[in-house]
CSV table of C-alpha atoms in Angstrom, one decimal:
chain,number,residue,atom,x,y,z
A,163,MET,CA,2.5,-2.0,-34.1
A,164,GLU,CA,4.3,-0.1,-36.6
A,165,SER,CA,7.8,-1.3,-37.7
A,166,PRO,CA,10.8,0.6,-36.0
A,167,HIS,CA,11.9,1.5,-39.2
A,168,SER,CA,9.4,4.2,-39.6
A,169,GLY,CA,11.0,5.7,-36.0
A,170,ASP,CA,7.2,6.6,-34.6
A,171,LEU,CA,7.3,4.3,-32.0
A,172,PHE,CA,9.8,7.1,-30.3
A,173,GLY,CA,9.1,10.6,-30.9
A,174,ASP,CA,12.5,11.7,-31.2
A,175,ALA,CA,14.0,8.5,-33.4
A,176,PRO,CA,15.4,9.4,-36.5
A,177,ARG,CA,13.4,9.1,-39.5
A,178,ALA,CA,13.9,7.3,-42.9
A,179,ALA,CA,14.5,10.4,-45.6
A,180,PRO,CA,11.1,9.9,-47.8
A,181,SER,CA,12.2,9.1,-51.3
A,182,ALA,CA,11.8,12.1,-53.5
A,183,GLY,CA,10.7,9.9,-56.5
A,184,ASP,CA,7.4,9.2,-54.5
A,185,SER,CA,6.7,13.1,-55.0
A,186,PRO,CA,4.3,14.4,-57.7
A,187,GLY,CA,6.4,15.9,-60.5
A,188,ALA,CA,9.8,14.3,-59.2
A,189,PRO,CA,12.1,14.0,-62.2
A,190,LEU,CA,12.4,11.0,-64.2
A,191,ALA,CA,16.0,10.5,-62.4
A,192,GLU,CA,14.1,10.0,-59.1
A,193,ARG,CA,11.3,8.3,-60.4
A,194,MET,CA,13.2,5.6,-61.9
A,195,ARG,CA,15.8,5.3,-59.2
A,196,PRO,CA,16.5,1.5,-58.3
A,197,HIS,CA,14.7,0.1,-55.3
A,198,THR,CA,16.6,-3.2,-55.2
A,199,LEU,CA,20.2,-4.3,-55.9
A,200,ASP,CA,19.3,-6.4,-58.8
A,201,GLU,CA,17.8,-3.1,-60.4
A,202,ILE,CA,21.2,-1.5,-59.8
A,203,VAL,CA,22.9,-1.2,-63.3
A,204,GLY,CA,26.8,-1.3,-63.4
A,205,GLN,CA,29.3,-1.5,-60.2
A,206,SER,CA,29.6,-5.3,-60.9
A,207,HIS,CA,33.0,-5.2,-58.9
A,208,LEU,CA,30.9,-4.0,-55.8
A,209,LEU,CA,27.6,-5.8,-56.4
A,210,GLY,CA,28.5,-8.9,-58.4
A,211,PRO,CA,28.0,-12.8,-56.8
A,212,GLY,CA,30.7,-12.8,-54.5
A,213,HIS,CA,31.6,-9.3,-54.2
A,214,LEU,CA,31.9,-7.1,-50.8
A,215,LEU,CA,28.6,-5.2,-51.1
A,216,ARG,CA,26.6,-8.2,-52.0
A,217,GLY,CA,27.8,-10.3,-49.1
A,218,LEU,CA,27.3,-7.4,-47.1
A,219,VAL,CA,23.7,-7.4,-47.6
A,220,GLU,CA,23.4,-11.1,-47.8
A,221,GLY,CA,24.7,-11.3,-44.1
A,222,ARG,CA,22.4,-8.4,-43.4
A,223,HIS,CA,25.3,-6.5,-41.6
A,224,LEU,CA,26.7,-3.3,-43.0
A,225,THR,CA,30.0,-1.5,-42.2
A,226,SER,CA,30.7,2.2,-42.3
A,227,MET,CA,32.1,3.2,-45.8
A,228,ILE,CA,32.7,6.1,-47.8
A,229,LEU,CA,31.2,5.8,-51.6
A,230,CYS,CA,33.6,8.0,-53.9
A,231,GLY,CA,32.5,8.4,-57.5
A,232,PRO,CA,31.6,10.7,-60.4
A,233,ALA,CA,28.2,12.4,-60.0
A,234,GLY,CA,25.5,10.2,-61.4
A,235,SER,CA,27.2,6.8,-60.7
A,236,GLY,CA,24.5,5.9,-58.3
A,237,LYS,CA,26.3,6.7,-54.9
A,238,THR,CA,23.0,7.8,-53.0
A,239,THR,CA,21.0,5.1,-54.8
A,240,LEU,CA,23.4,2.3,-53.5
A,241,ALA,CA,23.3,3.8,-49.9
A,242,ARG,CA,19.4,3.6,-49.8
A,243,VAL,CA,19.2,0.3,-51.4
A,244,LEU,CA,22.1,-1.4,-49.1
A,245,ALA,CA,19.9,0.0,-45.9
A,246,ALA,CA,16.8,-1.3,-47.3
A,247,ALA,CA,18.1,-4.5,-48.4
A,248,ALA,CA,19.8,-4.7,-45.0
A,249,GLY,CA,16.8,-3.9,-43.1
A,250,GLN,CA,18.1,-0.9,-41.2
A,251,ASN,CA,16.9,2.2,-40.6
A,252,PHE,CA,17.9,5.2,-43.2
A,253,VAL,CA,18.6,8.9,-42.5
A,254,GLU,CA,19.7,11.4,-44.8
A,255,LEU,CA,21.7,14.5,-43.4
A,256,SER,CA,22.9,17.4,-45.9
A,257,ALA,CA,26.5,18.3,-45.7
A,258,THR,CA,25.5,21.9,-46.7
A,259,SER,CA,22.8,22.7,-44.0
A,260,SER,CA,23.6,19.9,-40.9
A,261,GLY,CA,25.8,21.3,-37.9
A,262,VAL,CA,27.3,19.2,-35.4
A,263,LYS,CA,23.9,19.8,-33.5
A,264,GLN,CA,21.9,18.0,-35.7
A,265,ILE,CA,24.8,15.0,-36.0
A,266,ARG,CA,24.3,14.6,-32.1
A,267,GLU,CA,21.0,14.7,-32.1
A,268,THR,CA,20.6,12.1,-35.2
A,269,ALA,CA,23.2,9.9,-33.4
A,270,GLN,CA,21.3,10.1,-29.6
A,271,ALA,CA,18.0,9.0,-31.5
A,272,ALA,CA,19.5,6.3,-33.0
A,273,VAL,CA,20.8,5.3,-29.8
A,274,ARG,CA,17.5,5.3,-28.3
A,275,LEU,CA,16.0,3.4,-31.4
A,276,GLN,CA,18.4,0.7,-30.8
A,277,GLN,CA,17.8,0.5,-27.0
A,278,HIS,CA,14.4,0.1,-27.6
A,279,GLY,CA,14.4,-3.1,-29.9
A,280,GLY,CA,14.7,-1.0,-33.2
A,281,THR,CA,17.5,-1.8,-36.0
A,282,GLN,CA,20.9,0.2,-36.3
A,283,THR,CA,20.5,3.7,-38.1
A,284,VAL,CA,22.2,4.0,-41.4
A,285,LEU,CA,23.6,7.6,-41.5
A,286,PHE,CA,23.7,9.1,-45.1
A,287,VAL,CA,25.9,12.1,-45.4
A,288,ASP,CA,26.0,13.1,-49.3
A,289,GLU,CA,28.6,15.1,-50.2
A,290,ILE,CA,30.5,14.6,-47.2
A,291,HIS,CA,33.5,16.3,-48.1
A,292,ARG,CA,31.8,19.7,-47.5
A,293,PHE,CA,31.9,18.7,-43.9
A,294,HIS,CA,34.4,20.8,-42.2
A,295,LYS,CA,36.5,18.9,-39.4
A,296,GLY,CA,34.4,19.9,-36.4
A,297,GLN,CA,31.7,18.3,-38.0
A,298,GLN,CA,33.7,15.1,-39.0
A,299,ASP,CA,35.0,14.9,-35.4
A,300,ALA,CA,31.4,14.7,-34.4
A,301,LEU,CA,30.8,11.6,-36.2
A,302,LEU,CA,33.6,9.5,-35.2
A,303,PRO,CA,32.4,8.5,-31.6
A,304,TRP,CA,29.2,7.5,-33.1
A,305,VAL,CA,30.6,5.7,-36.0
A,306,GLU,CA,33.5,4.0,-33.6
A,307,SER,CA,30.7,2.6,-31.1
A,308,GLY,CA,28.8,1.2,-33.9
A,309,VAL,CA,25.8,3.2,-33.3
A,310,VAL,CA,25.4,4.5,-36.7
A,311,CYS,CA,26.9,2.7,-39.8
A,312,LEU,CA,28.2,5.8,-41.5
A,313,ILE,CA,27.6,5.9,-45.4
A,314,GLY,CA,29.3,9.0,-46.8
A,315,ALA,CA,29.5,9.9,-50.4
A,316,THR,CA,31.3,12.2,-52.4
A,317,THR,CA,32.8,13.0,-55.6
A,318,GLU,CA,36.2,14.0,-54.6
A,319,ASN,CA,39.0,12.1,-53.3
A,320,PRO,CA,38.5,10.8,-49.8
A,321,SER,CA,42.3,11.1,-49.0
A,322,PHE,CA,42.3,14.9,-49.4
A,323,GLU,CA,38.7,15.7,-47.9
A,324,ILE,CA,37.9,13.1,-45.1
A,325,ILE,CA,39.9,13.5,-41.8
A,326,PRO,CA,42.3,10.1,-41.3
A,327,PRO,CA,40.6,9.2,-38.0
A,328,LEU,CA,37.3,9.0,-39.9
A,329,LEU,CA,38.7,7.6,-42.9
A,330,SER,CA,40.3,4.8,-40.8
A,331,ARG,CA,36.9,3.8,-39.4
A,332,CYS,CA,35.2,3.2,-43.2
A,333,ARG,CA,35.9,1.3,-46.0
A,334,VAL,CA,36.5,3.4,-49.2
A,335,LEU,CA,34.6,2.2,-52.0
A,336,ARG,CA,34.9,3.5,-55.6
A,337,LEU,CA,32.3,3.9,-58.0
A,338,GLU,CA,32.8,3.9,-61.6
A,339,SER,CA,31.0,6.1,-64.3
A,340,LEU,CA,28.4,4.1,-66.3
A,341,THR,CA,29.6,3.0,-69.4
A,342,VAL,CA,27.3,3.7,-72.9
A,343,ASP,CA,25.8,0.3,-72.6
A,344,ASP,CA,24.8,0.7,-69.0
A,345,LEU,CA,23.5,4.0,-69.7
A,346,LEU,CA,21.6,2.3,-72.8
A,347,VAL,CA,19.7,-0.2,-70.3
A,348,VAL,CA,18.6,3.0,-68.1
A,349,LEU,CA,17.5,4.6,-70.7
A,350,ARG,CA,15.5,1.8,-72.4
A,351,ARG,CA,14.1,1.0,-69.0
A,352,ALA,CA,12.8,4.3,-68.5
A,353,LEU,CA,11.1,4.2,-72.1
A,354,THR,CA,9.5,0.9,-71.3
A,355,THR,CA,8.5,1.5,-67.8
A,356,ALA,CA,4.9,2.6,-67.4
A,357,ALA,CA,3.8,5.9,-65.9
A,358,PRO,CA,3.7,7.3,-63.2
A,359,ARG,CA,7.3,5.8,-62.8
A,360,GLY,CA,8.5,5.8,-66.5
A,361,LEU,CA,7.7,7.2,-70.0
A,362,GLY,CA,6.2,4.2,-71.3
A,363,ASP,CA,2.7,5.2,-71.6
A,364,THR,CA,4.0,8.4,-73.4
A,365,GLY,CA,3.5,7.4,-77.1
A,366,VAL,CA,7.0,8.6,-77.8
A,367,SER,CA,9.6,6.3,-79.0
A,368,VAL,CA,13.5,6.9,-79.4
A,369,GLY,CA,15.6,5.4,-82.2
A,370,ASP,CA,18.7,3.2,-81.3
A,371,ASP,CA,20.7,6.1,-83.2
A,372,VAL,CA,19.1,8.8,-81.1
A,373,LEU,CA,19.7,7.0,-77.8
A,374,VAL,CA,23.2,5.6,-78.1
A,375,LYS,CA,23.8,9.5,-79.1
A,376,LEU,CA,22.3,10.6,-75.8
A,377,ALA,CA,24.3,7.8,-73.9
A,378,GLY,CA,27.7,8.8,-75.1
A,379,SER,CA,26.8,12.4,-74.3
A,380,ALA,CA,26.0,11.8,-70.6
A,381,GLN,CA,29.7,11.2,-69.5
A,382,GLY,CA,28.5,8.0,-67.5
A,383,ASP,CA,26.1,10.1,-65.6
A,384,ALA,CA,22.6,8.3,-65.2
A,385,ARG,CA,21.2,11.5,-63.9
A,386,SER,CA,22.1,13.3,-66.7
A,387,ALA,CA,21.1,11.0,-69.2
A,388,LEU,CA,17.5,10.4,-67.8
A,389,GLY,CA,17.1,14.4,-67.4
A,390,THR,CA,18.0,14.7,-71.1
A,391,LEU,CA,16.2,12.2,-72.3
A,392,GLU,CA,12.8,13.2,-70.3
A,393,LEU,CA,13.2,16.7,-71.9
A,394,ALA,CA,13.4,15.1,-75.2
A,395,VAL,CA,10.4,13.3,-75.2
A,396,GLN,CA,8.7,16.4,-73.8
A,397,ARG,CA,9.8,18.2,-76.5
A,398,ALA,CA,8.8,15.7,-79.1
A,399,ALA,CA,5.2,15.4,-77.4
A,400,LEU,CA,4.9,19.0,-77.7
A,401,ARG,CA,5.6,19.1,-81.3
A,402,GLN,CA,3.0,16.0,-81.6
A,403,ARG,CA,5.6,13.7,-82.8
A,404,THR,CA,5.6,9.9,-81.9
A,405,GLU,CA,9.6,9.9,-82.1
A,406,VAL,CA,12.2,12.1,-80.7
A,407,SER,CA,14.1,13.6,-83.7
A,408,GLU,CA,17.8,14.6,-83.5
A,409,THR,CA,16.5,18.2,-83.1
A,410,ASP,CA,14.6,17.4,-80.0
A,411,LEU,CA,17.9,15.9,-78.6
A,412,THR,CA,20.0,18.5,-79.3
A,413,GLU,CA,17.7,21.3,-77.7
A,414,ALA,CA,17.5,19.0,-74.6
A,415,LEU,CA,21.4,18.6,-74.5
A,416,GLN,CA,22.3,22.3,-75.5
A,417,ARG,CA,26.0,22.1,-73.9
A,418,PRO,CA,27.9,18.7,-73.0
A,419,TYR,CA,27.9,18.3,-69.4
A,420,LEU,CA,31.9,18.4,-68.1
A,421,ARG,CA,32.7,16.8,-64.7
A,422,HIS,CA,34.9,19.0,-63.0
A,423,GLY,CA,35.5,18.7,-59.5
A,424,ALA,CA,38.5,19.4,-57.5
A,425,GLU,CA,40.2,16.0,-58.5
A,426,GLU,CA,39.5,16.4,-62.1
A,427,HIS,CA,41.0,20.1,-61.7
A,428,PHE,CA,44.2,18.6,-60.4
A,429,ASN,CA,44.0,15.6,-62.9
A,430,GLU,CA,43.4,17.8,-65.8
A,431,ILE,CA,46.4,20.2,-64.9
A,432,SER,CA,48.8,17.3,-64.1
A,433,ALA,CA,47.9,15.9,-67.7
A,434,LEU,CA,48.6,19.7,-69.4
A,435,GLN,CA,51.8,19.9,-67.8
A,436,LYS,CA,53.2,16.4,-68.7
A,437,SER,CA,51.7,16.7,-72.4
A,438,ILE,CA,54.2,20.3,-72.6
A,439,ARG,CA,56.8,18.0,-70.8
A,440,ASN,CA,56.5,15.3,-73.5
A,441,SER,CA,56.6,18.0,-76.2
A,442,ASP,CA,52.9,16.7,-77.3
A,443,PRO,CA,51.1,20.0,-78.5
A,444,ASP,CA,48.1,18.0,-79.3
A,445,GLY,CA,47.8,16.5,-76.1
A,446,ALA,CA,48.6,19.8,-74.2
A,447,VAL,CA,46.0,21.7,-75.9
A,448,TYR,CA,43.5,19.4,-75.7
A,449,TRP,CA,43.9,19.3,-71.7
A,450,LEU,CA,43.6,23.1,-72.1
A,451,ALA,CA,40.5,23.0,-73.6
A,452,ARG,CA,39.3,20.4,-71.1
A,453,LEU,CA,40.1,22.8,-68.3
A,454,LEU,CA,38.9,26.0,-70.0
A,455,GLU,CA,35.8,24.6,-71.4
A,456,ALA,CA,34.7,23.0,-68.0
A,457,GLY,CA,35.0,26.7,-66.6
A,458,ASP,CA,38.6,26.7,-64.7
A,459,ASP,CA,40.2,29.8,-63.7
A,460,PRO,CA,42.0,30.7,-66.7
A,461,VAL,CA,44.5,33.1,-64.8
A,462,TYR,CA,45.2,30.0,-62.5
A,463,VAL,CA,46.1,28.0,-65.9
A,464,ALA,CA,48.4,30.8,-67.2
A,465,ARG,CA,50.6,30.5,-63.7
A,466,ARG,CA,50.9,26.6,-64.1
A,467,LEU,CA,52.1,27.4,-67.7
A,468,LEU,CA,54.5,29.8,-66.2
A,469,VAL,CA,55.9,27.1,-63.9
A,470,THR,CA,56.2,24.7,-66.5
A,471,ALA,CA,58.0,27.2,-68.7
A,472,SER,CA,60.5,27.4,-66.1
A,473,GLU,CA,60.5,23.6,-64.8
A,474,ASP,CA,60.3,21.8,-67.9
A,475,ILE,CA,62.0,24.2,-70.5
A,476,GLY,CA,64.2,26.3,-68.4
A,477,LEU,CA,67.6,27.3,-69.9
A,478,ALA,CA,66.9,25.2,-73.4
A,479,ASP,CA,64.8,28.5,-74.1
A,480,PRO,CA,65.4,31.1,-71.8
A,481,LEU,CA,62.4,33.1,-73.9
A,482,ALA,CA,60.0,30.5,-72.7
A,483,LEU,CA,59.8,31.9,-69.5
A,484,SER,CA,59.4,35.9,-70.9
A,485,VAL,CA,56.6,34.1,-73.3
A,486,ALA,CA,54.7,32.7,-70.3
A,487,THR,CA,55.2,35.4,-68.2
A,488,SER,CA,53.5,38.0,-70.9
A,489,ALA,CA,50.6,35.2,-71.0
A,490,VAL,CA,49.7,35.9,-67.3
A,491,HIS,CA,49.8,39.8,-67.7
A,492,ALA,CA,47.7,39.1,-71.4
A,493,VAL,CA,45.2,36.7,-69.4
A,494,HIS,CA,44.8,39.5,-66.8
A,495,ALA,CA,44.0,42.1,-69.2
A,496,LEU,CA,41.6,40.2,-71.4
A,497,GLY,CA,39.7,37.9,-69.5
A,498,MET,CA,37.6,35.3,-71.1
A,499,PRO,CA,37.0,34.0,-73.9
A,500,GLU,CA,39.9,36.0,-75.9
A,501,ALA,CA,42.3,34.7,-73.1
A,502,ARG,CA,41.6,31.2,-74.3
A,503,LEU,CA,43.7,31.9,-77.4
A,504,VAL,CA,46.6,33.7,-75.6
A,505,LEU,CA,46.8,30.3,-73.4
A,506,ALA,CA,46.5,28.1,-76.4
A,507,GLN,CA,49.4,29.9,-78.1
A,508,VAL,CA,51.8,30.0,-75.2
A,509,THR,CA,50.6,25.8,-74.4
A,510,VAL,CA,51.8,25.1,-78.2
A,511,TYR,CA,54.8,27.2,-78.0
A,512,LEU,CA,56.0,25.5,-74.7
A,513,ALA,CA,55.2,22.1,-75.9
A,514,ALA,CA,57.2,22.7,-79.4
A,515,ALA,CA,60.1,24.3,-77.1
A,516,PRO,CA,63.5,22.2,-76.3
A,517,LYS,CA,63.4,21.0,-73.1
A,518,SER,CA,65.7,21.1,-69.7
A,519,ASN,CA,65.2,20.6,-66.2
A,520,SER,CA,68.8,21.2,-65.5
A,521,ALA,CA,68.3,24.2,-63.4
A,522,TYR,CA,65.8,22.2,-61.6
A,523,ARG,CA,68.3,19.4,-60.8
A,524,ALA,CA,70.9,21.7,-59.7
A,525,TYR,CA,68.7,23.4,-57.0
A,526,SER,CA,67.9,20.3,-56.2
A,527,ALA,CA,71.5,18.9,-55.7
A,528,ALA,CA,72.2,22.2,-54.0
A,529,VAL,CA,69.5,21.7,-51.5
A,530,GLU,CA,70.8,18.2,-50.7
A,531,ALA,CA,74.2,19.6,-49.6
A,532,VAL,CA,72.8,22.3,-47.9
A,533,ARG,CA,70.5,19.9,-45.5
A,534,GLU,CA,73.6,17.1,-45.4
A,535,THR,CA,76.2,20.2,-44.3
A,536,GLY,CA,74.3,22.7,-42.8
A,537,SER,CA,75.4,26.4,-42.1
A,538,LEU,CA,78.9,26.1,-43.5
A,539,PRO,CA,80.6,29.2,-43.1
A,540,VAL,CA,81.1,31.9,-46.2
A,541,PRO,CA,84.6,31.9,-47.4
A,542,MET,CA,86.4,35.0,-46.3
A,543,GLN,CA,87.2,35.7,-50.1
A,544,LEU,CA,83.5,36.0,-50.7
A,545,ARG,CA,82.7,38.3,-47.8
A,546,ASN,CA,82.0,42.0,-48.2
A,547,ALA,CA,84.4,44.1,-46.0
A,548,VAL,CA,82.1,47.0,-45.5
A,549,THR,CA,84.1,47.9,-42.2
A,550,PRO,CA,87.6,48.8,-41.0
A,551,HIS,CA,86.6,45.9,-38.7
A,552,MET,CA,85.6,43.2,-40.8
A,553,ARG,CA,89.2,43.7,-43.4
A,554,ALA,CA,90.8,43.5,-40.1
A,555,ALA,CA,89.4,40.0,-39.6
A,556,GLY,CA,90.3,39.2,-42.9
A,557,TYR,CA,86.6,39.6,-44.8
A,558,GLY,CA,87.6,39.7,-48.4
A,559,ALA,CA,91.0,38.5,-48.4
A,560,GLY,CA,91.9,36.8,-51.3
A,561,TYR,CA,89.0,38.0,-53.3
A,562,GLU,CA,89.7,38.3,-57.2
A,563,TYR,CA,87.8,40.5,-59.3
A,564,ALA,CA,86.6,38.7,-62.3
A,565,HIS,CA,86.5,41.2,-64.6
A,566,ASP,CA,90.4,42.3,-64.4
A,567,THR,CA,91.2,39.1,-65.8
A,568,ASP,CA,91.6,38.2,-69.5
A,569,ALA,CA,88.8,35.6,-69.9
A,570,GLY,CA,86.5,37.3,-67.3
A,571,VAL,CA,87.2,34.2,-64.8
A,572,SER,CA,89.6,33.8,-62.0
A,573,ALA,CA,91.0,30.9,-60.0
A,574,MET,CA,88.7,31.8,-56.7
A,575,ASP,CA,86.7,28.9,-55.6
A,576,CYS,CA,83.3,30.1,-54.5
A,577,LEU,CA,81.8,27.4,-52.4
A,578,PRO,CA,83.0,26.5,-48.8
A,579,ASP,CA,86.0,24.6,-48.3
A,580,GLU,CA,84.0,21.4,-47.3
A,581,LEU,CA,82.3,21.5,-50.8
A,582,ALA,CA,85.3,22.8,-52.8
A,583,GLY,CA,85.1,21.2,-56.5
A,584,GLN,CA,81.4,19.9,-56.2
A,585,GLN,CA,79.0,20.8,-59.1
A,586,PHE,CA,75.6,21.1,-58.9
A,587,PHE,CA,74.7,22.2,-62.6
A,588,ALA,CA,74.6,19.7,-65.3
A,589,ALA,CA,73.7,20.9,-68.7
A,590,VAL,CA,71.9,19.0,-71.3
A,591,GLU,CA,72.7,19.5,-74.8
A,592,ARG,CA,69.0,20.7,-76.2
A,593,GLY,CA,68.3,24.1,-77.6
A,594,ALA,CA,70.0,27.3,-76.2
A,595,GLU,CA,71.5,25.3,-73.6
A,596,VAL,CA,73.9,23.7,-76.0
A,597,TRP,CA,75.7,27.2,-76.2
A,598,LEU,CA,75.2,27.7,-72.4
A,599,ALA,CA,76.5,24.0,-71.9
A,600,GLN,CA,80.0,25.3,-73.5
A,601,ARG,CA,80.1,28.7,-71.7
A,602,VAL,CA,79.7,27.0,-68.3
A,603,GLU,CA,82.1,24.1,-69.3
A,604,ALA,CA,84.8,26.8,-70.7
A,605,ALA,CA,84.5,28.8,-67.4
A,606,ARG,CA,85.0,25.5,-65.1
A,607,SER,CA,88.0,24.6,-67.5
A,608,ARG,CA,89.7,28.1,-67.1
A,609,ARG,CA,89.2,27.9,-63.5
A,610,GLU,CA,90.8,24.5,-63.1
A,611,GLN,CA,93.4,25.8,-65.6
A,612,LEU,CA,94.3,28.9,-63.1
A,613,ARG,CA,94.4,27.0,-60.0
A,614,ARG,CA,96.9,24.4,-61.6
A,615,GLY,CA,99.0,27.4,-62.5
A,616,GLY,CA,98.9,28.8,-59.3
A,617,GLU,CA,99.9,25.8,-57.5
A,618,ARG,CA,103.0,25.3,-60.1
A,619,SER,CA,104.0,28.9,-59.4
A,620,ALA,CA,103.8,28.2,-55.6
A,621,VAL,CA,106.2,25.1,-56.0
A,622,ASP,CA,108.3,27.1,-58.0
A,623,ALA,CA,108.7,29.6,-55.9
A,624,VAL,CA,109.7,27.2,-52.8
A,625,ASP,CA,112.1,25.5,-54.8
A,626,SER,CA,113.9,28.7,-55.7
């Protein structure tokens, strides 16, 4: 009798996904995909003795989990190996082509398999962040009941991409990028493993220097490293050479691969703004290059620079906002690749400019006062009396026209009575804001002086 793992006992039971590495002409990365936990390189924080996944496999009991990590870190491989090691049926769904109907059919088939003495089904969903809310909702009852053990894989931050009810029912496990040493182990294994799985029978070798350069260029991605290795060996074989040269590797590499998913995008934007805030043009222009070379939208980058000009430079260099605004228009007009020079120019300017967040702090303090005190009435002296009825009601009474005074400042208070005397703006002594701080303080002092003078005049009038 066939094993229930095949799904053949019940015609509509879920079937384990076939290994692409078994197909003729499969890429080297598929052919070399590990079959056991001991073959997996890296991720010792999960697979080492006494660690979580090793313990789950040894106990032959998996739990639903989300594997998050960069491309080529082994998420799919780990899911397949875990299911096989735990003796469970493995079914794979594509997040880009499977709808709610397929999810329910797979889960119902898993129920029938289990009812007829079969094993639990491990349902693997690659790129689970591409599932919309309805698809993720469809998984919930089956995961909660234990009918399926869900293993989702994602390159994105699951906190942003997975609905909370599903996330709460899964362990979130982060896979790390493979180190250069890890990748050297993977590459050397491929070179010494016999055909058809590996490249051991090609008669082409790879020197240590070339291998280290290849491993370093792969950005921790085993799939990318193996793909480059396979192509470089093919280039050498076509030229009837027995060793891969630097030229073969350069042709196989073409352009370095840069990871740039949603999380990396926001991380790099954050790094750009914080480098500018810290007046570090070297760090700022590096993160700008990372964004643009990975294909990020230059218009979006220009808008973030515009935000930075206001939030972090502000009144210390009032020209910064104009410079950043001009950059937005220039990027729209030029497009890439010329726009990169505009963005580099503005990035360096903003990083070198004096910094102030006084306007940001002033607005935040004013918002806090608004939330605490609510809709305080506008003082009568600040209201515009546009009709006789409004004038009769006292609108505009006590208004002092600043331009009629010698200093251009009157004693009139512009805050509601409940907030009289409160200060929201506090200048910093950097850049152009030094001059601005002097102007603000001079106006405050003049108003206070006029108020004190007005009070004395009122007392004198009473005494006389």
